[in-house]
Amino acid sequence: MMHIAVPGPGILSFMGTQVKRLMSRFSLSYLREDTCVEYFLHDMDNRAMVSLNLILSHDRFAKGLYVSKFYPQLYQTQNSRFLSAACFYLMIHHSAGMFGLADHCRVSLETDAHVFDDFYSRLPEFHFKIAHPRPCRRVCLYGSYQSLPIDTTPIQENQKLFL
């Protein structure tokens, strides 16, 4: 018999609260090209782009997601504590739904060892572990996505621009 972990009420309420905070101040949109999705984060007050270095791809072989880039730069805004975690969760949640991935699908990425210690290791929704060390204090991580009942409908698709 397979046991599926159910999120504790603390994780749900914490992440739900932080996603609501994020979406009350910022808008998140995306552009999808085949298995790759790029997200764009804008400040809702002044419409300024906060970040465009948010890229995920569907890893069909592993039936999961690979995080190519995640630099939301939310730390440069006021009262941003926990908003990077909310942004990361929301992007994964949205992408998993878009690609029809199952709850607890694999999420992987490569990052600096100190970023793992300071950020990814503190995301209980993903259970990130170091798969293997890389040169120059880099690490490859893997974890699993834990689906929470969070609304992704405010995330709008960007229209492709042709020059």
Backbone as ProteinMPNN parsed JSONL, in Angstrom:
{"seq_chain_A": "MMHIAVPGPGILSFMGTQVKRLMSRFSLSYLREDTCVEYFLHDMDNRAMVSLNLILSHDRFAKGLYVSKFYPQLYQTQNSRFLSAACFYLMIHHSAGMFGLADHCRVSLETDAHVFDDFYSRLPEFHFKIAHPRPCRRVCLYGSYQSLPIDTTPIQENQKLFL", "coords_chain_A": {"N_chain_A": [[0.836, -1.178, 0.0], [0.574, 2.184, -0.87], [1.743, 5.091, 0.703], [0.685, 8.362, 0.956], [1.817, 11.491, 1.667], [0.118, 13.935, 3.524], [-0.292, 17.398, 3.438], [0.55, 19.288, 6.282], [-1.522, 21.399, 8.37], [-0.125, 23.698, 9.036], [1.8, 24.141, 6.996], [0.124, 24.534, 4.776], [-1.392, 26.828, 5.555], [0.671, 28.686, 5.999], [2.043, 28.828, 3.442], [-0.121, 29.453, 1.802], [-0.871, 31.95, 2.852], [1.466, 33.446, 2.296], [1.571, 33.33, -0.52], [-0.756, 34.753, -1.126], [0.008, 37.266, -0.117], [2.151, 37.804, -1.858], [0.812, 37.912, -4.383], [-0.841, 40.079, -3.951], [0.778, 42.224, -4.199], [2.373, 41.874, -6.449], [2.4, 40.926, -9.926], [2.25, 37.918, -11.783], [3.254, 36.529, -14.744], [3.465, 34.478, -17.728], [5.32, 32.863, -20.359], [5.105, 30.351, -22.62], [6.983, 27.949, -24.329], [6.874, 25.108, -25.93], [8.291, 22.73, -23.958], [9.285, 24.485, -22.137], [8.981, 27.106, -19.778], [8.821, 30.508, -19.156], [8.742, 32.846, -16.587], [7.457, 36.036, -15.524], [7.802, 38.674, -13.339], [6.086, 41.369, -12.037], [5.854, 44.551, -10.437], [2.9, 45.616, -8.984], [2.144, 48.185, -8.283], [3.798, 50.126, -9.624], [4.186, 48.982, -12.079], [6.656, 48.094, -12.822], [9.173, 45.829, -13.962], [10.167, 43.242, -11.939], [11.517, 40.862, -12.047], [12.845, 38.711, -14.566], [14.152, 36.427, -14.772], [13.209, 33.721, -14.425], [12.836, 30.588, -14.989], [11.512, 27.501, -15.987], [11.481, 24.035, -16.872], [9.828, 21.256, -18.392], [10.678, 18.132, -17.516], [10.517, 15.512, -19.274], [11.496, 12.886, -19.225], [12.068, 12.343, -16.5], [9.592, 12.847, -15.543], [8.943, 15.264, -14.282], [9.887, 18.527, -13.051], [12.393, 20.847, -14.066], [14.3, 23.357, -12.735], [15.576, 25.956, -14.314], [16.399, 28.636, -14.066], [16.18, 30.751, -11.28], [15.866, 33.619, -10.014], [14.415, 35.772, -8.411], [14.709, 38.348, -7.376], [13.298, 39.625, -5.38], [14.193, 40.376, -2.918], [15.069, 42.944, -3.15], [12.93, 44.552, -2.775], [10.642, 46.194, -0.517], [9.603, 44.785, 2.628], [9.776, 41.985, 1.98], [10.145, 39.469, 2.999], [9.901, 35.982, 2.881], [8.606, 36.054, 0.424], [10.012, 35.225, -1.853], [10.035, 32.466, -1.515], [7.288, 31.981, -1.725], [6.879, 32.778, -4.377], [8.468, 30.909, -5.737], [7.125, 28.517, -5.033], [4.599, 29.02, -6.192], [5.209, 29.219, -8.947], [6.131, 26.58, -9.462], [3.827, 25.146, -8.766], [1.978, 26.147, -10.656], [3.243, 25.392, -13.099], [3.365, 22.587, -12.82], [0.654, 21.976, -12.959], [0.099, 22.923, -15.549], [1.595, 21.183, -17.156], [0.432, 18.812, -16.511], [1.383, 17.252, -14.374], [1.841, 14.928, -11.699], [0.946, 15.123, -8.203], [3.601, 15.289, -5.915], [5.565, 15.008, -7.825], [8.865, 14.963, -9.303], [11.228, 17.549, -8.627], [13.925, 19.345, -9.76], [17.184, 20.933, -9.711], [20.131, 23.019, -10.163], [22.392, 24.675, -8.051], [24.19, 27.148, -6.045], [26.037, 26.007, -3.208], [25.714, 27.491, -0.824], [23.313, 28.82, -1.363], [21.557, 26.713, -1.397], [21.73, 26.007, 1.349], [20.784, 28.406, 2.551], [18.286, 28.886, 1.366], [16.802, 26.838, -0.363], [16.915, 24.512, 1.261], [15.241, 25.207, 3.251], [12.644, 25.01, 2.441], [9.979, 23.386, 3.211], [7.943, 22.214, 1.716], [9.051, 20.929, -0.423], [11.124, 19.173, 0.257], [13.927, 19.175, -0.383], [17.009, 17.678, -1.333], [20.536, 17.115, -1.539], [21.651, 15.863, -4.492], [24.088, 15.394, -5.758], [27.383, 16.766, -5.349], [28.856, 19.497, -7.176], [31.491, 20.997, -9.177], [33.171, 23.955, -7.908], [31.739, 24.672, -5.551], [29.048, 24.136, -6.11], [25.836, 22.533, -6.235], [23.737, 19.789, -7.13], [20.309, 19.463, -6.863], [17.458, 17.605, -5.727], [14.003, 17.129, -5.276], [10.583, 16.929, -4.199], [7.431, 17.914, -5.468], [4.804, 19.253, -3.622], [1.483, 19.325, -3.721], [-0.708, 21.939, -2.977], [-3.856, 23.444, -2.128], [-3.929, 26.001, -3.887], [-4.746, 28.872, -5.686], [-4.096, 29.412, -9.085], [-5.084, 30.965, -11.092], [-4.766, 33.816, -11.34], [-2.353, 34.085, -12.703], [-1.264, 35.081, -15.729], [-1.072, 34.387, -19.26], [1.505, 35.567, -21.34], [1.449, 37.409, -24.394], [2.984, 36.398, -27.391], [5.63, 38.195, -28.816], [6.403, 39.434, -31.952], [9.005, 40.55, -33.952]], "CA_chain_A": [[0.0, 0.0, 0.0], [1.36, 3.406, -0.991], [1.374, 6.149, 1.645], [0.864, 9.695, 0.402], [1.853, 12.479, 2.746], [-0.857, 15.012, 3.459], [0.344, 18.579, 4.019], [0.051, 19.72, 7.572], [-2.221, 22.681, 8.287], [0.837, 24.8, 9.133], [2.38, 24.389, 5.666], [-0.923, 25.084, 3.923], [-1.734, 28.196, 5.936], [1.828, 29.547, 5.79], [2.267, 29.069, 2.025], [-1.305, 30.157, 1.286], [-0.757, 33.348, 3.288], [2.565, 34.108, 1.586], [1.171, 33.481, -1.928], [-1.709, 35.879, -1.157], [0.819, 38.486, 0.041], [2.884, 38.009, -3.114], [-0.091, 38.294, -5.465], [-1.447, 41.384, -3.665], [1.771, 43.248, -4.535], [3.057, 41.598, -7.711], [1.696, 40.075, -10.889], [3.103, 36.897, -12.373], [2.782, 36.096, -16.059], [4.37, 33.475, -18.283], [5.395, 32.595, -21.793], [5.449, 28.936, -22.77], [7.436, 27.445, -25.62], [6.992, 23.662, -25.83], [8.456, 22.241, -22.587], [9.943, 25.534, -21.349], [8.111, 28.201, -19.342], [9.502, 31.636, -18.525], [7.831, 33.658, -15.79], [7.802, 37.454, -15.404], [7.248, 39.222, -12.111], [5.951, 42.826, -12.104], [5.302, 45.28, -9.303], [1.57, 46.082, -9.398], [2.001, 49.624, -8.066], [4.45, 50.959, -10.643], [4.265, 48.153, -13.283], [8.057, 47.8, -13.125], [9.538, 44.423, -13.94], [11.013, 42.889, -10.812], [12.391, 39.784, -12.48], [12.517, 37.923, -15.744], [15.038, 35.264, -14.72], [12.441, 32.666, -13.779], [12.628, 29.649, -16.089], [11.311, 26.093, -15.643], [11.2, 23.177, -18.014], [9.229, 19.957, -18.117], [11.61, 17.03, -17.742], [9.626, 14.404, -19.632], [12.1, 11.622, -18.83], [11.883, 12.171, -15.048], [8.2, 13.19, -15.232], [9.01, 16.309, -13.274], [10.272, 19.872, -13.467], [13.767, 21.282, -13.858], [14.358, 24.808, -12.553], [16.767, 26.443, -15.009], [16.793, 29.909, -13.444], [15.265, 31.313, -10.294], [16.456, 34.802, -9.384], [13.273, 36.694, -8.431], [15.137, 39.687, -6.955], [12.323, 40.212, -4.464], [14.912, 40.932, -1.764], [15.288, 44.37, -3.398], [11.699, 45.267, -2.478], [10.359, 46.298, 0.915], [8.761, 43.766, 3.253], [9.771, 40.86, 1.04], [10.453, 38.2, 3.664], [9.132, 34.797, 2.473], [7.968, 36.19, -0.885], [10.732, 34.388, -2.827], [9.526, 31.104, -1.32], [5.942, 31.957, -2.296], [7.039, 32.864, -5.831], [8.977, 29.611, -6.179], [6.047, 27.543, -4.917], [3.551, 29.35, -7.158], [5.698, 28.833, -10.278], [6.133, 25.118, -9.533], [2.42, 24.739, -8.725], [1.39, 26.49, -11.952], [3.864, 24.565, -14.136], [2.928, 21.198, -12.632], [-0.7, 21.909, -13.506], [0.154, 23.136, -16.997], [2.153, 19.987, -17.792], [-0.32, 17.645, -16.063], [2.235, 16.42, -13.521], [1.207, 14.433, -10.485], [1.413, 15.553, -6.891], [4.845, 14.634, -5.512], [6.482, 14.808, -8.949], [10.249, 15.358, -9.039], [11.683, 18.905, -8.931], [15.385, 19.341, -9.649], [17.874, 22.157, -10.096], [21.524, 23.165, -9.74], [22.563, 25.969, -7.394], [25.349, 27.264, -5.161], [25.841, 25.311, -1.934], [25.189, 28.407, 0.193], [21.909, 29.098, -1.688], [20.827, 25.557, -0.872], [21.665, 26.14, 2.807], [20.026, 29.584, 2.961], [16.949, 28.997, 0.773], [16.11, 25.613, -0.77], [16.8, 23.558, 2.374], [14.217, 25.724, 4.165], [11.328, 24.898, 1.813], [9.49, 22.061, 3.611], [7.021, 21.673, 0.724], [9.792, 20.247, -1.485], [12.03, 18.153, 0.797], [15.124, 19.149, -1.23], [18.222, 17.0, -0.89], [21.649, 17.225, -2.494], [21.838, 14.639, -5.283], [25.547, 15.264, -5.829], [28.112, 18.043, -5.419], [29.433, 19.878, -8.463], [32.658, 21.867, -8.956], [33.004, 25.369, -7.506], [30.732, 24.77, -4.486], [27.704, 24.016, -6.665], [25.192, 21.269, -5.904], [22.516, 19.4, -7.837], [19.276, 19.149, -5.883], [16.198, 17.012, -6.157], [12.967, 17.131, -4.257], [9.286, 16.59, -4.771], [6.422, 18.959, -5.398], [3.667, 18.914, -2.787], [0.351, 20.136, -4.159], [-1.558, 22.578, -1.98], [-4.973, 24.088, -2.833], [-3.632, 27.415, -4.115], [-5.29, 29.31, -6.969], [-3.109, 29.954, -10.038], [-5.761, 31.687, -12.173], [-4.263, 35.176, -11.602], [-1.164, 34.046, -13.56], [-1.729, 35.249, -17.099], [-0.128, 34.087, -20.336], [1.941, 36.699, -22.157], [1.329, 37.224, -25.825], [4.285, 36.388, -28.046], [5.918, 39.407, -29.596], [7.19, 39.182, -33.154], [9.615, 41.781, -34.466]], "C_chain_A": [[0.88, 1.241, 0.0], [0.838, 4.458, -0.016], [1.681, 7.501, 1.01], [0.784, 10.688, 1.548], [0.827, 13.577, 2.493], [-0.211, 16.231, 4.099], [-0.294, 18.943, 5.35], [-0.614, 21.08, 7.459], [-1.278, 23.871, 8.37], [1.443, 25.154, 7.788], [1.356, 25.059, 4.769], [-1.201, 26.536, 4.277], [-0.554, 29.144, 5.715], [2.002, 29.862, 4.301], [1.087, 29.808, 1.407], [-1.263, 31.635, 1.634], [0.311, 34.084, 2.497], [2.246, 34.3, 0.1], [0.185, 34.636, -2.059], [-0.97, 37.207, -1.017], [1.536, 38.823, -1.255], [1.958, 38.562, -4.195], [-0.833, 39.599, -5.186], [-0.509, 42.516, -4.068], [2.374, 43.1, -5.928], [2.15, 40.8, -8.634], [2.718, 39.119, -11.493], [2.465, 36.486, -13.688], [3.809, 35.127, -16.622], [4.291, 33.434, -19.798], [5.88, 31.161, -21.926], [5.87, 28.646, -24.206], [7.76, 25.972, -25.438], [7.135, 23.251, -24.364], [9.088, 23.281, -21.657], [8.944, 26.647, -21.025], [8.97, 29.269, -18.684], [8.455, 32.491, -17.828], [8.382, 35.075, -15.657], [7.066, 38.009, -14.198], [7.268, 40.745, -12.208], [5.391, 43.373, -10.805], [3.959, 45.849, -9.74], [1.388, 47.579, -9.197], [2.572, 50.446, -9.206], [4.672, 50.224, -11.971], [5.703, 47.825, -13.701], [8.302, 46.296, -13.064], [10.501, 44.19, -12.786], [11.998, 41.814, -11.242], [11.89, 39.139, -13.75], [13.409, 36.694, -15.814], [14.384, 34.119, -13.951], [12.054, 31.652, -14.848], [12.56, 28.209, -15.567], [11.142, 25.299, -16.926], [10.643, 21.844, -17.538], [10.247, 18.894, -18.493], [10.762, 15.786, -17.995], [10.175, 13.064, -19.172], [11.846, 11.335, -17.352], [10.441, 12.415, -14.607], [8.144, 14.211, -14.106], [9.394, 17.639, -13.886], [11.743, 20.117, -13.166], [13.753, 22.802, -13.794], [15.67, 25.287, -13.166], [17.308, 27.715, -14.378], [15.719, 30.321, -12.448], [15.99, 32.407, -9.528], [15.375, 35.883, -9.331], [13.591, 38.119, -8.0], [14.126, 40.399, -6.064], [12.984, 40.819, -3.239], [15.162, 42.431, -1.926], [14.035, 45.208, -3.127], [11.466, 45.273, -0.968], [9.445, 45.165, 1.375], [8.64, 42.51, 2.388], [10.049, 39.502, 1.688], [9.438, 37.125, 3.276], [8.505, 34.908, 1.084], [8.7, 35.396, -1.967], [10.262, 32.94, -2.722], [8.133, 30.969, -1.928], [5.995, 31.981, -3.818], [7.495, 31.516, -6.389], [7.857, 28.573, -6.146], [4.989, 27.784, -5.997], [3.961, 28.968, -8.582], [5.662, 27.315, -10.45], [4.695, 24.603, -9.607], [1.755, 24.977, -10.082], [1.932, 25.591, -13.06], [3.425, 23.108, -14.032], [1.524, 21.013, -13.189], [-0.715, 22.022, -15.019], [0.633, 21.887, -17.731], [1.449, 18.695, -17.345], [0.5, 16.697, -15.205], [1.528, 16.077, -12.219], [1.772, 15.116, -9.243], [2.628, 14.695, -6.529], [5.74, 14.291, -6.704], [7.857, 15.363, -8.573], [10.475, 16.824, -9.454], [13.191, 18.896, -8.742], [15.96, 20.657, -10.145], [19.328, 22.073, -9.67], [21.677, 24.567, -9.158], [23.873, 25.993, -6.623], [25.026, 26.586, -3.831], [25.251, 26.242, -0.878], [23.733, 28.791, -0.092], [21.033, 27.927, -1.247], [20.649, 25.716, 0.637], [20.716, 27.261, 3.243], [18.584, 29.608, 2.458], [16.275, 27.64, 0.55], [15.946, 24.599, 0.359], [15.698, 23.967, 3.346], [12.806, 25.697, 3.573], [10.746, 23.514, 2.127], [8.55, 21.42, 2.589], [7.727, 20.806, -0.317], [10.756, 19.169, -1.004], [13.313, 18.041, -0.036], [16.296, 18.466, -0.541], [19.292, 17.191, -1.957], [21.815, 15.872, -3.179], [23.321, 14.357, -5.427], [26.188, 16.647, -5.909], [28.684, 18.241, -6.815], [30.679, 20.724, -8.178], [32.247, 23.279, -8.518], [31.87, 25.578, -6.5], [29.307, 24.857, -5.025], [27.15, 22.654, -6.269], [23.99, 21.044, -6.822], [21.528, 18.933, -6.784], [18.134, 18.382, -6.53], [15.249, 17.054, -4.976], [11.669, 16.709, -4.904], [8.314, 17.727, -4.507], [5.24, 18.47, -4.572], [2.521, 19.854, -3.124], [-0.451, 20.644, -2.964], [-2.694, 23.276, -2.732], [-4.777, 25.603, -2.942], [-4.038, 27.769, -5.537], [-4.199, 29.907, -7.858], [-3.77, 30.761, -11.148], [-5.291, 33.133, -12.361], [-3.016, 35.209, -12.502], [-1.621, 34.037, -15.009], [-0.643, 34.907, -18.108], [0.209, 35.356, -21.095], [1.683, 36.38, -23.618], [2.717, 37.268, -26.435], [4.441, 37.646, -28.871], [6.805, 39.029, -30.775], [7.718, 40.505, -33.672], [9.642, 41.78, -35.963]], "O_chain_A": [[1.826, 1.335, 0.783], [-0.369, 4.684, 0.075], [2.806, 7.75, 0.578], [-0.191, 10.719, 2.299], [0.697, 14.077, 1.376], [0.359, 16.126, 5.185], [-1.514, 18.907, 5.51], [-0.303, 21.842, 6.543], [-1.582, 24.939, 7.839], [1.589, 26.332, 7.464], [1.666, 26.032, 4.08], [-1.241, 27.39, 3.391], [-0.75, 30.283, 5.291], [2.098, 31.031, 3.928], [1.278, 30.696, 0.577], [-1.585, 32.48, 0.799], [0.097, 35.219, 2.072], [2.61, 35.323, -0.479], [0.277, 35.419, -3.005], [-1.284, 38.169, -1.718], [1.537, 39.971, -1.699], [2.278, 39.558, -4.845], [-1.406, 40.177, -6.11], [-0.953, 43.649, -4.258], [2.83, 44.078, -6.52], [1.25, 40.091, -8.184], [3.884, 39.463, -11.686], [1.286, 36.139, -13.739], [4.895, 34.97, -16.064], [3.335, 33.902, -20.416], [6.937, 30.802, -21.408], [5.204, 29.043, -25.162], [8.792, 25.622, -24.865], [6.187, 23.41, -23.594], [9.391, 22.973, -20.504], [8.168, 27.072, -21.88], [9.748, 28.983, -17.774], [7.416, 32.817, -18.403], [9.594, 35.294, -15.673], [5.856, 37.834, -14.058], [8.319, 41.347, -12.43], [4.559, 42.74, -10.156], [3.888, 46.509, -10.776], [0.559, 48.19, -9.873], [1.915, 51.36, -9.705], [5.278, 50.778, -12.888], [5.934, 47.336, -14.807], [7.727, 45.586, -12.238], [11.525, 44.863, -12.673], [13.167, 41.84, -10.857], [10.687, 39.031, -13.987], [13.414, 35.992, -16.825], [14.926, 33.618, -12.966], [11.053, 31.834, -15.541], [13.426, 27.762, -14.815], [10.708, 25.836, -17.945], [10.943, 21.373, -16.441], [10.63, 18.774, -19.657], [10.344, 15.1, -17.063], [9.407, 12.19, -18.769], [11.458, 10.225, -16.988], [10.102, 12.215, -13.44], [7.415, 14.056, -13.126], [9.244, 17.851, -15.089], [12.271, 19.66, -12.153], [13.247, 23.459, -14.704], [16.744, 25.056, -12.612], [18.514, 27.86, -14.178], [14.522, 30.253, -12.727], [16.645, 32.147, -8.519], [15.413, 36.821, -10.127], [12.79, 39.019, -8.249], [14.1, 41.629, -6.002], [12.402, 41.686, -2.586], [15.439, 43.118, -0.943], [14.074, 46.433, -3.235], [12.028, 44.456, -0.238], [8.625, 44.657, 0.61], [7.538, 42.039, 2.106], [10.174, 38.496, 0.989], [8.232, 37.361, 3.344], [7.921, 33.935, 0.607], [8.063, 34.936, -2.915], [10.109, 32.263, -3.739], [7.828, 29.964, -2.571], [5.231, 31.275, -4.475], [6.966, 31.043, -7.395], [7.659, 27.836, -7.113], [4.539, 26.838, -6.643], [3.142, 28.448, -9.34], [5.208, 26.822, -11.482], [4.384, 23.728, -10.415], [1.051, 24.106, -10.594], [1.162, 25.08, -13.873], [3.145, 22.468, -15.045], [1.238, 19.999, -13.824], [-1.453, 21.305, -15.695], [0.132, 21.57, -18.81], [1.839, 17.604, -17.763], [0.339, 15.479, -15.29], [0.718, 16.853, -11.712], [2.899, 15.61, -9.23], [2.654, 13.499, -6.818], [6.577, 13.393, -6.614], [7.982, 16.144, -7.629], [9.981, 17.274, -10.488], [13.685, 18.488, -7.691], [15.318, 21.396, -10.893], [19.717, 21.181, -8.916], [21.15, 25.533, -9.709], [24.581, 24.989, -6.554], [23.879, 26.591, -3.386], [24.379, 25.829, -0.114], [22.984, 29.064, 0.846], [19.909, 28.12, -0.784], [19.538, 25.573, 1.148], [19.94, 27.093, 4.184], [17.739, 30.277, 3.054], [15.282, 27.329, 1.208], [14.937, 23.896, 0.408], [15.269, 23.163, 4.174], [11.883, 26.289, 4.133], [10.994, 22.564, 1.385], [8.377, 20.201, 2.597], [7.076, 20.033, -1.02], [11.166, 18.324, -1.8], [13.74, 16.933, -0.361], [16.541, 18.647, 0.652], [18.985, 17.403, -3.13], [22.086, 14.864, -2.527], [23.767, 13.225, -5.243], [25.61, 17.58, -6.467], [28.958, 17.282, -7.536], [30.893, 21.126, -7.035], [31.118, 23.716, -8.742], [31.127, 26.555, -6.594], [28.465, 25.562, -4.469], [27.912, 21.726, -5.999], [23.319, 21.99, -7.233], [21.856, 18.116, -5.924], [17.884, 18.501, -7.729], [15.668, 17.018, -3.819], [11.656, 16.194, -6.022], [8.367, 18.401, -3.479], [4.733, 17.374, -4.81], [2.589, 21.05, -2.839], [-0.82, 19.884, -2.069], [-2.501, 23.666, -3.884], [-5.374, 26.378, -2.195], [-3.71, 27.049, -6.48], [-3.466, 30.8, -7.434], [-3.081, 31.205, -12.066], [-5.41, 33.647, -13.473], [-2.664, 36.273, -13.012], [-2.282, 33.101, -15.458], [0.545, 35.107, -17.856], [-0.678, 36.13, -21.455], [1.699, 35.218, -24.024], [3.541, 38.092, -26.039], [3.509, 38.1, -29.535], [7.836, 38.378, -30.604], [6.966, 41.47, -33.815], [10.119, 42.737, -36.572]]}, "name": "protein", "num_of_chains": 1, "seq": "MMHIAVPGPGILSFMGTQVKRLMSRFSLSYLREDTCVEYFLHDMDNRAMVSLNLILSHDRFAKGLYVSKFYPQLYQTQNSRFLSAACFYLMIHHSAGMFGLADHCRVSLETDAHVFDDFYSRLPEFHFKIAHPRPCRRVCLYGSYQSLPIDTTPIQENQKLFL"}
